[in-house]
Coordinates of C-alpha atoms in Angstrom, one line a residue:
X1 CA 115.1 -13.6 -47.9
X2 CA 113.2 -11.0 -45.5
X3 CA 111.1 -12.7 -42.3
X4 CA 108.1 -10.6 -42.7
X5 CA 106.5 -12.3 -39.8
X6 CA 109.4 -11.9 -37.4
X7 CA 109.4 -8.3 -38.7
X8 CA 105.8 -7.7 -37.2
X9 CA 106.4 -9.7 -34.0
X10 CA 109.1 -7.2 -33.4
X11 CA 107.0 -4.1 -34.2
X12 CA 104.0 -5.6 -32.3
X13 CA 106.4 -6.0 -29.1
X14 CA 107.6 -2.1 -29.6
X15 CA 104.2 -1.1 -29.6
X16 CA 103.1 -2.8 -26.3
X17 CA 106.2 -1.6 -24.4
X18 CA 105.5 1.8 -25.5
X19 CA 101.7 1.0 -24.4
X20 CA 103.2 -0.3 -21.1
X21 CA 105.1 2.2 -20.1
X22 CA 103.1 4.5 -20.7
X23 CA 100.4 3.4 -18.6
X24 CA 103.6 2.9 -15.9
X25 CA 104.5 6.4 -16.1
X26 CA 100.9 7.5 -15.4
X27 CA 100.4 5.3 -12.9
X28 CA 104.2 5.2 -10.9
X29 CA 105.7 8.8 -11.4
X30 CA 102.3 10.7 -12.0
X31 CA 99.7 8.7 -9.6
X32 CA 97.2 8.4 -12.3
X33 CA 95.1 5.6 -12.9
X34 CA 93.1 6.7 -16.2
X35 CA 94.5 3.7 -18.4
X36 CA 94.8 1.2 -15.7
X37 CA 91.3 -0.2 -16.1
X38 CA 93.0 -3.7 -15.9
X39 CA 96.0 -4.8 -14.0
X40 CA 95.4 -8.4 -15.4
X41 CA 95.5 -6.5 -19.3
X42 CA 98.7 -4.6 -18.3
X43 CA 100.2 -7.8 -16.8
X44 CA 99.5 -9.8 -20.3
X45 CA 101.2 -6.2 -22.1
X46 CA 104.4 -6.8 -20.4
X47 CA 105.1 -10.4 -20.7
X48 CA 104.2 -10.5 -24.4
X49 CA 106.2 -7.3 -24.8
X50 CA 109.5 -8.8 -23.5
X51 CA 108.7 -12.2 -23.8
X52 CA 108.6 -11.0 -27.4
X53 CA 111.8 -9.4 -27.8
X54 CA 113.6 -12.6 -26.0
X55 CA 112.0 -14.8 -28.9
X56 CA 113.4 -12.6 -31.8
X57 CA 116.7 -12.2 -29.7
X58 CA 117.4 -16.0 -29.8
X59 CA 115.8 -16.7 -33.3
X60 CA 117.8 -13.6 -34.7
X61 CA 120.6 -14.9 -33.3
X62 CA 120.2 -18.3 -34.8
X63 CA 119.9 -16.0 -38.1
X64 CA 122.6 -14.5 -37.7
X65 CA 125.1 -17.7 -37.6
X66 CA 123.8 -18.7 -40.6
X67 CA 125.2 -15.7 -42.3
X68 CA 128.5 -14.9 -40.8
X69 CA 131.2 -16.7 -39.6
X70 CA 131.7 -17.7 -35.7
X71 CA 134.9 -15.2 -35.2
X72 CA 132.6 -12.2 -37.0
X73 CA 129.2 -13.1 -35.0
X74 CA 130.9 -13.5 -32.1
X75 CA 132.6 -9.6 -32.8
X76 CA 129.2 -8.6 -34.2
X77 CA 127.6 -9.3 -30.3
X78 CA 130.4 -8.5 -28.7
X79 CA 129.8 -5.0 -30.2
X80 CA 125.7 -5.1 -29.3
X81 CA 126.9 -6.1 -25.7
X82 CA 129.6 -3.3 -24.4
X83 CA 126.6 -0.5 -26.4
X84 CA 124.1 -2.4 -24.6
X85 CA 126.2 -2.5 -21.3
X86 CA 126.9 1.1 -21.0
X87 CA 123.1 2.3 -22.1
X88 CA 121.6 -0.1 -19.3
X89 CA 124.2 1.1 -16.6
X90 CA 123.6 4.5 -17.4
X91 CA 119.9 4.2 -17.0
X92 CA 120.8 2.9 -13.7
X93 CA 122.5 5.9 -12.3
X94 CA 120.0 8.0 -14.1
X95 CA 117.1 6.4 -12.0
X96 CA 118.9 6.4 -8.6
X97 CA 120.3 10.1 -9.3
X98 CA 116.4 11.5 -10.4
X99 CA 113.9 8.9 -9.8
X100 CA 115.4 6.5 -7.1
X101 CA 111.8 5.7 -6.3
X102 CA 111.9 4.0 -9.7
X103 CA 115.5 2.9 -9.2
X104 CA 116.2 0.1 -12.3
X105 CA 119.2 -2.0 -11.3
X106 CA 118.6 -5.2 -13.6
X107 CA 116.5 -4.4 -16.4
X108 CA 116.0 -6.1 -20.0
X109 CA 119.0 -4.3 -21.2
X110 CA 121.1 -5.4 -18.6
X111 CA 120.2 -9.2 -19.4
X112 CA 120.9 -8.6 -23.6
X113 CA 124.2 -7.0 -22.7
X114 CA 125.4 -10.3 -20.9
X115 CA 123.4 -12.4 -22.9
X116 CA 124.4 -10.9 -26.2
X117 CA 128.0 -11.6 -24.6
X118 CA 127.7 -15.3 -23.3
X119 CA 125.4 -16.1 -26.3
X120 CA 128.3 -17.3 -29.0
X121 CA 130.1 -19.4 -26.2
X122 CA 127.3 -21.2 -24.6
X123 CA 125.3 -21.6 -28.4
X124 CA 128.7 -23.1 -29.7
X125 CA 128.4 -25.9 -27.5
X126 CA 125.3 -26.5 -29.0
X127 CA 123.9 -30.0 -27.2
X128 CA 125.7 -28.4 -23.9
X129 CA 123.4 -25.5 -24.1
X130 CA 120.7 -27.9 -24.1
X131 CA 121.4 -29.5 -21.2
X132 CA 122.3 -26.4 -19.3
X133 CA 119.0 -25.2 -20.4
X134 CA 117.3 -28.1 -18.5
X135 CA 119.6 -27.5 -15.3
X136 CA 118.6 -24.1 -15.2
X137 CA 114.8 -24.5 -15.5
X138 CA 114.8 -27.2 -12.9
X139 CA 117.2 -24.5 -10.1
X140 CA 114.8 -21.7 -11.3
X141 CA 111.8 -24.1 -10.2
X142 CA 113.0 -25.6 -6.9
X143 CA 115.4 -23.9 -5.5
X144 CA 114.5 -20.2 -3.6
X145 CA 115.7 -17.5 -5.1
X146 CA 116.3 -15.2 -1.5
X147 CA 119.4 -15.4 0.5
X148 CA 121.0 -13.0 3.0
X149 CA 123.2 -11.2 0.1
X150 CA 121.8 -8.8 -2.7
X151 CA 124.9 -8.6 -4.4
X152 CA 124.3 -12.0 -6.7
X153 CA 120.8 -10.1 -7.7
X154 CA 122.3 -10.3 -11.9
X155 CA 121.6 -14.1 -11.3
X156 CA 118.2 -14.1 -9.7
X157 CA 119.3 -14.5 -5.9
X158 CA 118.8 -11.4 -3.8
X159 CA 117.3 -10.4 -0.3
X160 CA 114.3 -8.8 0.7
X161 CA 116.1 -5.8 1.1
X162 CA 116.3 -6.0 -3.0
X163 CA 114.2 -3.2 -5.1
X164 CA 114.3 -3.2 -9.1
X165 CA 111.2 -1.0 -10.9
X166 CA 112.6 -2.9 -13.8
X167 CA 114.1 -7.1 -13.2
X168 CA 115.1 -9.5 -15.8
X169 CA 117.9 -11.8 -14.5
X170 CA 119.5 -14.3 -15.8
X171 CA 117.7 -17.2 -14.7
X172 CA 115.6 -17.9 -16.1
X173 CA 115.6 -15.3 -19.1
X174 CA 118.9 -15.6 -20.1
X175 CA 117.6 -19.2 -20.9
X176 CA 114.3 -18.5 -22.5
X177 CA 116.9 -16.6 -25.2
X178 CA 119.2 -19.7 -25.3
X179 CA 115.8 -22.0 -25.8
X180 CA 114.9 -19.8 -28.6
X181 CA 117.9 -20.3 -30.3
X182 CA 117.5 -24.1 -30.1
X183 CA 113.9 -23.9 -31.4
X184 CA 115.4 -21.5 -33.8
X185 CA 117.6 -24.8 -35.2
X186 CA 114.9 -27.3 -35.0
X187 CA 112.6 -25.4 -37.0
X188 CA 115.2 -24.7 -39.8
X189 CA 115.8 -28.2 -39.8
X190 CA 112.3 -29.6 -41.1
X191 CA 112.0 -26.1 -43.1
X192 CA 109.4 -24.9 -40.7
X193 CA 111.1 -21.6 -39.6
X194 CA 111.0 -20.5 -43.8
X195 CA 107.4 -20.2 -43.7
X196 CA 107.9 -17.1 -41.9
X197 CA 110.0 -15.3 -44.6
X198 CA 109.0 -14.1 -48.0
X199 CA 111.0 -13.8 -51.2
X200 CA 108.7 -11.1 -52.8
X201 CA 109.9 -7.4 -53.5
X202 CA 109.0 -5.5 -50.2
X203 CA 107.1 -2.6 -50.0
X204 CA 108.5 1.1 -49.4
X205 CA 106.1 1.3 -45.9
X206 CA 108.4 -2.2 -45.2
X207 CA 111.5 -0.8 -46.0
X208 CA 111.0 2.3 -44.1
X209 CA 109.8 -0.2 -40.8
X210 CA 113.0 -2.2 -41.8
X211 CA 115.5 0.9 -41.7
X212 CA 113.5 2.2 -38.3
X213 CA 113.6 -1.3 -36.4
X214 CA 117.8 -1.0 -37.1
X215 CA 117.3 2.4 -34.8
X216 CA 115.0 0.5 -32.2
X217 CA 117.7 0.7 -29.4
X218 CA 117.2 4.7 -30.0
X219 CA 114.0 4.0 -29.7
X220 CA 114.0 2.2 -26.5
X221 CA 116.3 4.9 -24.9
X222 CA 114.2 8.3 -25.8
X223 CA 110.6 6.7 -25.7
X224 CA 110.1 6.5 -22.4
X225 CA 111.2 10.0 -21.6
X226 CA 109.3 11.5 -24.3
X227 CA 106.5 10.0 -22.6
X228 CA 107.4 10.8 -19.2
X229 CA 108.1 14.6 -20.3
X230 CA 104.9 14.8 -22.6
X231 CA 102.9 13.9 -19.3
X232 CA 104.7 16.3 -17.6
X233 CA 103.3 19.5 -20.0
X234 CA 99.7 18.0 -20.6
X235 CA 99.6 18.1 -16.4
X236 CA 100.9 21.5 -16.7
X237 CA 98.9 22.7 -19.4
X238 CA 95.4 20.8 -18.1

């Protein structure tokens, strides 16, 4: 059974992070406004972008421990998160070393390497992660985020003295993966979450889209400084 429909939210959220940063690049690194006609448009870009890929995260997830065993899933993320880990750190010593203006000490890779890590203890306990889900929405609501200390930044508590080009902690996103995951269950349950599969023979255009999302981290990694370098040679060139 392929979920056509979570394919194309996933290749829809590629696309407007690609869109996104590209208009970031322009706009951050080469002072050019020509694509940002409206900041309200590039704000909507962003959160569906990686709003996006935290909904197929948690669902895929939820996927996932329907096909293997809890000992291989939890090797299978395991896996994801020490890749994930060392990618996201080394974009972080990239951006201080060449771009410290643009300096990325907690960005979305950051949060899937410890969430892709915490995600087959905390989903295990199941009516737990529920409640903890609650907790956390509540502290991330009423309870201020600044305190004298950046170091606890990972969690969503940092000074003013704290500069990320690129921020995703934990709380809350770590729990809008978790929440996700639970929808993921509830859906299944009254059969809702089959509607967006399909049983048919897929095309060779799908297949080829299927075998390219499986190289999206690749993706993620080069796009931005293809576009970044690309810029660089149309300035030179114009």
């Amino acid at each position: 059974m392929r979920y056509q429909y979570l394919d194309i939210l996933r290749w829809l959220c590629i696309f407007l992070m690609i869109l996104f940063h590209l208009n970031y690049s322009l706009l951050h690194i080469f002072e050019n406004d020509v694509l940002n006609i409206s900041q309200f448009f590039w704000y909507c870009v962003w959160r569906i972008s990686a709003l996006g890929f935290m909904i197929i995260s948690g669902v895929s997830y939820y996927l996932a421990s329907k096909k293997y065993s809890y000992a291989q899933l939890q090797n299978k993320y395991l896996k994801y998160s020490w890749v994930l880990a060392v990618i996201a750190w080394a974009i972080s010593l990239g951006t201080y070393l060449f771009i410290p203006q643009q300096l990325i000490l907690f960005g979305i890779l950051h949060l899937f390497a410890i969430s892709f890590f915490l995600l087959p203890f905390i989903t295990r306990a199941k009516y737990w992660a529920f409640a903890a889900l609650i907790i956390l929405i509540v502290v991330s609501i009423f309870v201020d985020s600044e305190v004298e200390s950046w170091y606890l930044f990972p969690l969503w508590f940092y000074n003013s003295d704290f500069q990320s080009a690129d921020y995703y902690p934990l709380i809350p996103y770590f729990w809008y993966i978790v929440g996700w995951y639970l929808w993921a269950r509830v859906l299944d349950r009254y059969k809702i979450l089959s509607l967006l599969a399909t049983t048919r023979e897929i095309s060779l255009i799908e297949k080829i889209l299927s075998y390219a999302w499986k190289k999206s981290l690749l993706l993620y990694i080069i796009h931005q400084p293809i576009i970044v370098i690309s810029i660089w040679i149309m300035k030179k060139i114009v």
